[in-house]
Amino acid sequence: MHTDRDTLFRHLWDNYCEVTPSAQDIHRLLDDTQGGEIVNDHIALRTFNIEKVNLDKLAAHFLALGYHEGGDYHFDAKKLYAKHYEHPDPTAPKVFISELLVDQCSGSLQSIVEGLVSQMDPTAVTRDDFLYSGRHWDVDHATYQTLLEESEYAAWVAAWGYRANHFTVSINHLSRFKTVAEINQTLKDNGYRVNSSGGEIKGSPQELLEQSSTMADRADVRFTDQTAAIPSCFYEFARRYAKPDGELYSGFVAASADKIFESTDSRT
């Protein structure tokens, strides 16, 4: 596992940008318009709750770097469970890891996912590069489509494997932009599609967190039977508000995250 946090996040970013070219373009756009460093609020990772690859296996990479567990979150309709992790260094990006509760899904989805994960080398999850290693199994496009009908999340993980699902710009650290609305308008003015599920701005000052995101880029995936362009990853934007003690809220809002998940869903 990585011993250096910056190296891990740099690899995660480079791997993410390979299938999310808009992220680099937006990064440059914000850099050009406001100056100063763009700070990453958090990344998100996705997996299945199967023992070999469950949430805890991914979290171990961050715990080894000094992270600790924050809150946990339930998404009943999507059959997901998630936790977030924080580092004592407040400048370190937070980490949001979710897992699909495969045992709550249909028998056919369970057997497909178990078949995919069974192809993995069991030692893969402990390797330095696991969190940006992509797919560890063969899957055909028809199987992807079958998963997509039941769970967009399952289909995404089946197609893309292990990589950052999104990075997040901290609006609190921008000098020119102060609100999520301003960011969204700039994105739209430059031709980007903003996720409007549940409204373009998710959350509120009362909940101490406001978020928005682009809709995922589309990128080619090589399935065993064909290559197809499918939704890849997206870029998120977060503005955090101070708690009564003056510290910025560091958690997440489940109702907002629920809608952010739909940034990779081309059906919405």
Short mmCIF file of C-alpha atoms in Angstrom, two decimals:
data_model
loop_
_atom_site.label_atom_id
_atom_site.label_comp_id
_atom_site.label_asym_id
_atom_site.label_seq_id
_atom_site.Cartn_x
_atom_site.Cartn_y
_atom_site.Cartn_z
CA MET A 1 0.00 0.00 0.00
CA HIS A 2 1.13 3.56 -0.65
CA THR A 3 3.11 5.21 2.11
CA ASP A 4 2.73 8.65 0.56
CA ARG A 5 -0.68 10.33 0.35
CA ASP A 6 0.24 12.79 -2.39
CA THR A 7 1.53 10.00 -4.64
CA LEU A 8 -1.68 8.02 -4.23
CA PHE A 9 -3.91 10.98 -5.06
CA ARG A 10 -1.76 11.95 -8.02
CA HIS A 11 -2.13 8.46 -9.48
CA LEU A 12 -5.87 8.53 -8.78
CA TRP A 13 -6.18 11.91 -10.55
CA ASP A 14 -4.16 10.84 -13.60
CA ASN A 15 -6.19 7.63 -13.95
CA TYR A 16 -9.47 9.54 -13.52
CA CYS A 17 -8.52 12.12 -16.17
CA GLU A 18 -7.82 9.37 -18.72
CA VAL A 19 -11.58 8.69 -18.92
CA THR A 20 -12.78 12.14 -17.77
CA PRO A 21 -11.12 14.68 -20.07
CA SER A 22 -13.69 17.31 -19.09
CA ALA A 23 -12.22 17.37 -15.56
CA GLN A 24 -8.91 18.72 -16.81
CA ASP A 25 -10.71 21.24 -19.02
CA ILE A 26 -12.88 22.43 -16.11
CA HIS A 27 -9.84 22.52 -13.85
CA ARG A 28 -8.12 24.83 -16.37
CA LEU A 29 -11.30 26.88 -16.77
CA LEU A 30 -11.52 27.56 -13.04
CA ASP A 31 -7.79 28.19 -12.84
CA ASP A 32 -7.97 30.73 -15.66
CA THR A 33 -10.95 32.57 -14.23
CA GLN A 34 -10.04 32.72 -10.57
CA GLY A 35 -6.33 32.07 -10.09
CA GLY A 36 -4.87 30.20 -7.17
CA GLU A 37 -4.75 26.53 -6.33
CA ILE A 38 -7.78 24.30 -6.81
CA VAL A 39 -8.27 22.20 -3.69
CA ASN A 40 -9.81 18.73 -3.87
CA ASP A 41 -12.56 18.38 -1.25
CA HIS A 42 -13.02 14.62 -1.67
CA ILE A 43 -12.93 11.65 -3.99
CA ALA A 44 -15.42 8.81 -4.23
CA LEU A 45 -14.86 5.11 -4.88
CA ARG A 46 -17.37 2.34 -5.65
CA THR A 47 -17.35 -1.39 -4.98
CA PHE A 48 -19.46 -4.45 -4.10
CA ASN A 49 -20.07 -5.74 -0.56
CA ILE A 50 -18.49 -9.09 -1.49
CA GLU A 51 -15.80 -10.05 1.04
CA LYS A 52 -12.94 -10.03 -1.48
CA VAL A 53 -13.53 -6.41 -2.55
CA ASN A 54 -15.80 -4.86 0.08
CA LEU A 55 -15.70 -1.30 1.38
CA ASP A 56 -13.28 -2.18 4.17
CA LYS A 57 -10.73 -3.53 1.68
CA LEU A 58 -10.67 -0.17 -0.12
CA ALA A 59 -10.68 1.78 3.14
CA ALA A 60 -7.58 -0.09 4.36
CA HIS A 61 -5.48 1.86 1.85
CA PHE A 62 -6.53 5.14 3.47
CA LEU A 63 -6.41 3.91 7.07
CA ALA A 64 -2.76 2.99 6.40
CA LEU A 65 -2.16 6.66 5.50
CA GLY A 66 -3.58 7.94 8.79
CA TYR A 67 -7.23 8.40 7.78
CA HIS A 68 -9.99 7.63 10.24
CA GLU A 69 -13.65 6.75 9.82
CA GLY A 70 -16.19 9.58 9.67
CA GLY A 71 -19.92 9.05 9.09
CA ASP A 72 -21.83 6.22 7.48
CA TYR A 73 -24.74 6.49 5.06
CA HIS A 74 -27.59 4.31 3.82
CA PHE A 75 -29.18 4.52 0.37
CA ASP A 76 -32.06 2.07 0.59
CA ALA A 77 -33.57 2.63 -2.86
CA LYS A 78 -30.21 2.14 -4.58
CA LYS A 79 -29.22 -0.71 -2.21
CA LEU A 80 -26.00 1.07 -1.26
CA TYR A 81 -24.07 1.59 1.95
CA ALA A 82 -21.25 4.12 2.32
CA LYS A 83 -18.72 5.53 4.77
CA HIS A 84 -16.51 8.57 4.60
CA TYR A 85 -12.97 8.93 5.86
CA GLU A 86 -11.02 11.97 7.00
CA HIS A 87 -7.38 12.73 7.74
CA PRO A 88 -6.15 14.72 10.76
CA ASP A 89 -4.57 17.09 8.24
CA PRO A 90 -7.56 19.24 7.21
CA THR A 91 -5.96 19.94 3.81
CA ALA A 92 -6.12 16.23 2.90
CA PRO A 93 -9.01 15.24 0.64
CA LYS A 94 -11.83 13.35 2.29
CA VAL A 95 -12.74 9.93 0.90
CA PHE A 96 -16.27 8.62 0.28
CA ILE A 97 -16.49 4.85 -0.32
CA SER A 98 -19.73 3.10 -1.22
CA GLU A 99 -20.63 -0.54 -1.80
CA LEU A 100 -23.56 -2.22 -3.51
CA LEU A 101 -25.44 -4.56 -1.17
CA VAL A 102 -25.35 -7.39 -3.68
CA ASP A 103 -27.27 -9.77 -1.40
CA GLN A 104 -30.29 -7.43 -1.61
CA CYS A 105 -30.33 -7.58 -5.42
CA SER A 106 -31.87 -10.14 -7.77
CA GLY A 107 -30.48 -13.63 -8.06
CA SER A 108 -29.27 -12.97 -11.60
CA LEU A 109 -27.37 -9.82 -10.56
CA GLN A 110 -25.84 -11.70 -7.62
CA SER A 111 -24.58 -14.50 -9.84
CA ILE A 112 -23.18 -12.07 -12.44
CA VAL A 113 -21.32 -9.99 -9.87
CA GLU A 114 -20.01 -13.05 -8.02
CA GLY A 115 -18.80 -14.40 -11.38
CA LEU A 116 -16.93 -11.16 -12.11
CA VAL A 117 -15.29 -10.90 -8.69
CA SER A 118 -14.31 -14.60 -8.76
CA GLN A 119 -12.00 -13.79 -11.71
CA MET A 120 -9.90 -11.49 -9.49
CA ASP A 121 -6.59 -12.38 -7.98
CA PRO A 122 -7.37 -12.23 -4.22
CA THR A 123 -4.10 -10.37 -3.56
CA ALA A 124 -5.00 -7.55 -5.98
CA VAL A 125 -6.81 -5.50 -3.33
CA THR A 126 -3.66 -5.02 -1.26
CA ARG A 127 -1.45 -3.81 -4.11
CA ASP A 128 -0.28 -0.18 -4.17
CA ASP A 129 -2.12 0.52 -7.40
CA PHE A 130 -5.40 -1.23 -6.61
CA LEU A 131 -7.49 1.93 -6.15
CA TYR A 132 -6.66 3.03 -9.71
CA SER A 133 -6.19 -0.38 -11.32
CA GLY A 134 -9.43 -0.49 -13.31
CA ARG A 135 -11.24 -3.71 -14.14
CA HIS A 136 -10.03 -7.12 -12.98
CA TRP A 137 -12.46 -9.28 -14.94
CA ASP A 138 -13.76 -10.00 -18.42
CA VAL A 139 -17.30 -8.81 -19.13
CA ASP A 140 -19.30 -8.58 -22.33
CA HIS A 141 -21.54 -5.72 -23.37
CA ALA A 142 -24.73 -7.78 -23.03
CA THR A 143 -23.90 -8.48 -19.37
CA TYR A 144 -23.26 -4.78 -18.82
CA GLN A 145 -26.70 -4.03 -20.31
CA THR A 146 -28.33 -6.67 -18.09
CA LEU A 147 -26.80 -5.10 -14.98
CA LEU A 148 -27.76 -1.62 -16.18
CA GLU A 149 -31.44 -2.58 -16.24
CA GLU A 150 -31.37 -3.35 -12.52
CA SER A 151 -28.57 -1.23 -11.09
CA GLU A 152 -26.70 1.53 -12.89
CA TYR A 153 -24.16 1.38 -10.05
CA ALA A 154 -23.48 -2.34 -10.59
CA ALA A 155 -23.07 -1.79 -14.33
CA TRP A 156 -20.63 1.07 -13.74
CA VAL A 157 -18.40 -0.97 -11.42
CA ALA A 158 -18.58 -3.97 -13.77
CA ALA A 159 -17.41 -1.83 -16.70
CA TRP A 160 -14.87 0.45 -15.00
CA GLY A 161 -13.61 -1.46 -11.99
CA TYR A 162 -11.51 0.39 -9.45
CA ARG A 163 -10.82 4.08 -9.99
CA ALA A 164 -12.00 7.41 -8.58
CA ASN A 165 -15.61 7.88 -9.60
CA HIS A 166 -15.23 11.63 -9.09
CA PHE A 167 -12.99 14.34 -7.72
CA THR A 168 -14.50 17.43 -6.09
CA VAL A 169 -13.56 21.10 -6.26
CA SER A 170 -13.73 22.83 -2.88
CA ILE A 171 -15.64 26.04 -3.55
CA ASN A 172 -14.54 27.32 -0.13
CA HIS A 173 -10.98 27.58 -1.48
CA LEU A 174 -11.83 29.43 -4.70
CA SER A 175 -11.27 33.18 -4.72
CA ARG A 176 -13.54 34.28 -7.57
CA PHE A 177 -16.45 31.88 -7.11
CA LYS A 178 -18.35 31.93 -3.83
CA THR A 179 -21.51 29.94 -4.57
CA VAL A 180 -22.52 26.68 -6.19
CA ALA A 181 -24.89 28.63 -8.42
CA GLU A 182 -22.00 30.68 -9.86
CA ILE A 183 -20.03 27.51 -10.61
CA ASN A 184 -23.04 25.88 -12.26
CA GLN A 185 -23.66 28.91 -14.45
CA THR A 186 -20.01 28.99 -15.55
CA LEU A 187 -20.18 25.29 -16.39
CA LYS A 188 -23.35 25.74 -18.45
CA ASP A 189 -21.94 28.83 -20.17
CA ASN A 190 -19.04 26.66 -21.30
CA GLY A 191 -21.21 23.84 -22.61
CA TYR A 192 -21.15 21.41 -19.70
CA ARG A 193 -24.26 19.58 -18.56
CA VAL A 194 -25.02 19.93 -14.85
CA ASN A 195 -26.72 17.09 -12.98
CA SER A 196 -30.28 18.35 -12.36
CA SER A 197 -31.60 15.30 -10.46
CA GLY A 198 -33.14 16.73 -7.29
CA GLY A 199 -32.22 20.23 -8.49
CA GLU A 200 -28.91 21.56 -9.77
CA ILE A 201 -27.86 22.44 -6.21
CA LYS A 202 -28.08 19.55 -3.75
CA GLY A 203 -28.17 20.32 -0.04
CA SER A 204 -28.50 23.67 1.71
CA PRO A 205 -26.72 25.99 4.15
CA GLN A 206 -28.93 24.52 6.88
CA GLU A 207 -27.50 21.07 6.11
CA LEU A 208 -24.02 22.68 6.11
CA LEU A 209 -23.19 21.34 2.65
CA GLU A 210 -24.14 22.31 -0.89
CA GLN A 211 -23.03 20.25 -3.88
CA SER A 212 -23.39 20.05 -7.64
CA SER A 213 -21.81 17.98 -10.37
CA THR A 214 -21.42 17.61 -14.09
CA MET A 215 -22.98 14.66 -15.84
CA ALA A 216 -20.37 11.99 -16.52
CA ASP A 217 -18.22 12.07 -19.62
CA ARG A 218 -18.60 9.21 -22.08
CA ALA A 219 -15.58 7.06 -22.82
CA ASP A 220 -14.88 3.86 -24.72
CA VAL A 221 -14.84 0.62 -22.79
CA ARG A 222 -13.45 -2.52 -24.36
CA PHE A 223 -15.89 -5.30 -23.55
CA THR A 224 -15.06 -8.86 -24.60
CA ASP A 225 -17.41 -8.69 -27.59
CA GLN A 226 -17.23 -5.01 -28.61
CA THR A 227 -16.03 -1.53 -27.70
CA ALA A 228 -18.77 0.87 -26.60
CA ALA A 229 -18.90 4.44 -25.30
CA ILE A 230 -20.59 4.55 -21.88
CA PRO A 231 -20.75 7.06 -18.99
CA SER A 232 -17.39 7.24 -17.20
CA CYS A 233 -16.73 9.73 -14.37
CA PHE A 234 -17.79 13.26 -13.43
CA TYR A 235 -16.56 16.36 -11.62
CA GLU A 236 -18.21 17.55 -8.43
CA PHE A 237 -18.25 20.90 -6.60
CA ALA A 238 -18.81 21.34 -2.86
CA ARG A 239 -19.34 24.30 -0.58
CA ARG A 240 -19.13 23.60 3.14
CA TYR A 241 -20.55 25.74 5.94
CA ALA A 242 -19.32 26.26 9.48
CA LYS A 243 -20.76 24.34 12.40
CA PRO A 244 -21.64 26.22 15.62
CA ASP A 245 -18.06 25.68 16.84
CA GLY A 246 -16.74 27.53 13.77
CA GLU A 247 -15.21 24.45 12.13
CA LEU A 248 -16.34 23.60 8.61
CA TYR A 249 -18.72 20.65 8.41
CA SER A 250 -16.73 17.67 7.15
CA GLY A 251 -19.46 15.08 6.61
CA PHE A 252 -21.89 14.32 3.80
CA VAL A 253 -25.66 14.59 3.32
CA ALA A 254 -27.20 11.27 2.29
CA ALA A 255 -30.12 12.81 0.37
CA SER A 256 -27.68 14.89 -1.69
CA ALA A 257 -25.24 12.04 -2.28
CA ASP A 258 -28.17 9.93 -3.46
CA LYS A 259 -28.73 12.36 -6.34
CA ILE A 260 -25.00 12.80 -7.03
CA PHE A 261 -24.80 9.05 -7.73
CA GLU A 262 -27.04 9.70 -10.74
CA SER A 263 -24.31 11.72 -12.45
CA THR A 264 -23.15 8.50 -14.13
CA ASP A 265 -26.67 7.46 -15.14
CA SER A 266 -27.35 8.31 -18.79
CA ARG A 267 -30.96 7.23 -18.25
CA THR A 268 -31.73 10.33 -16.15
#
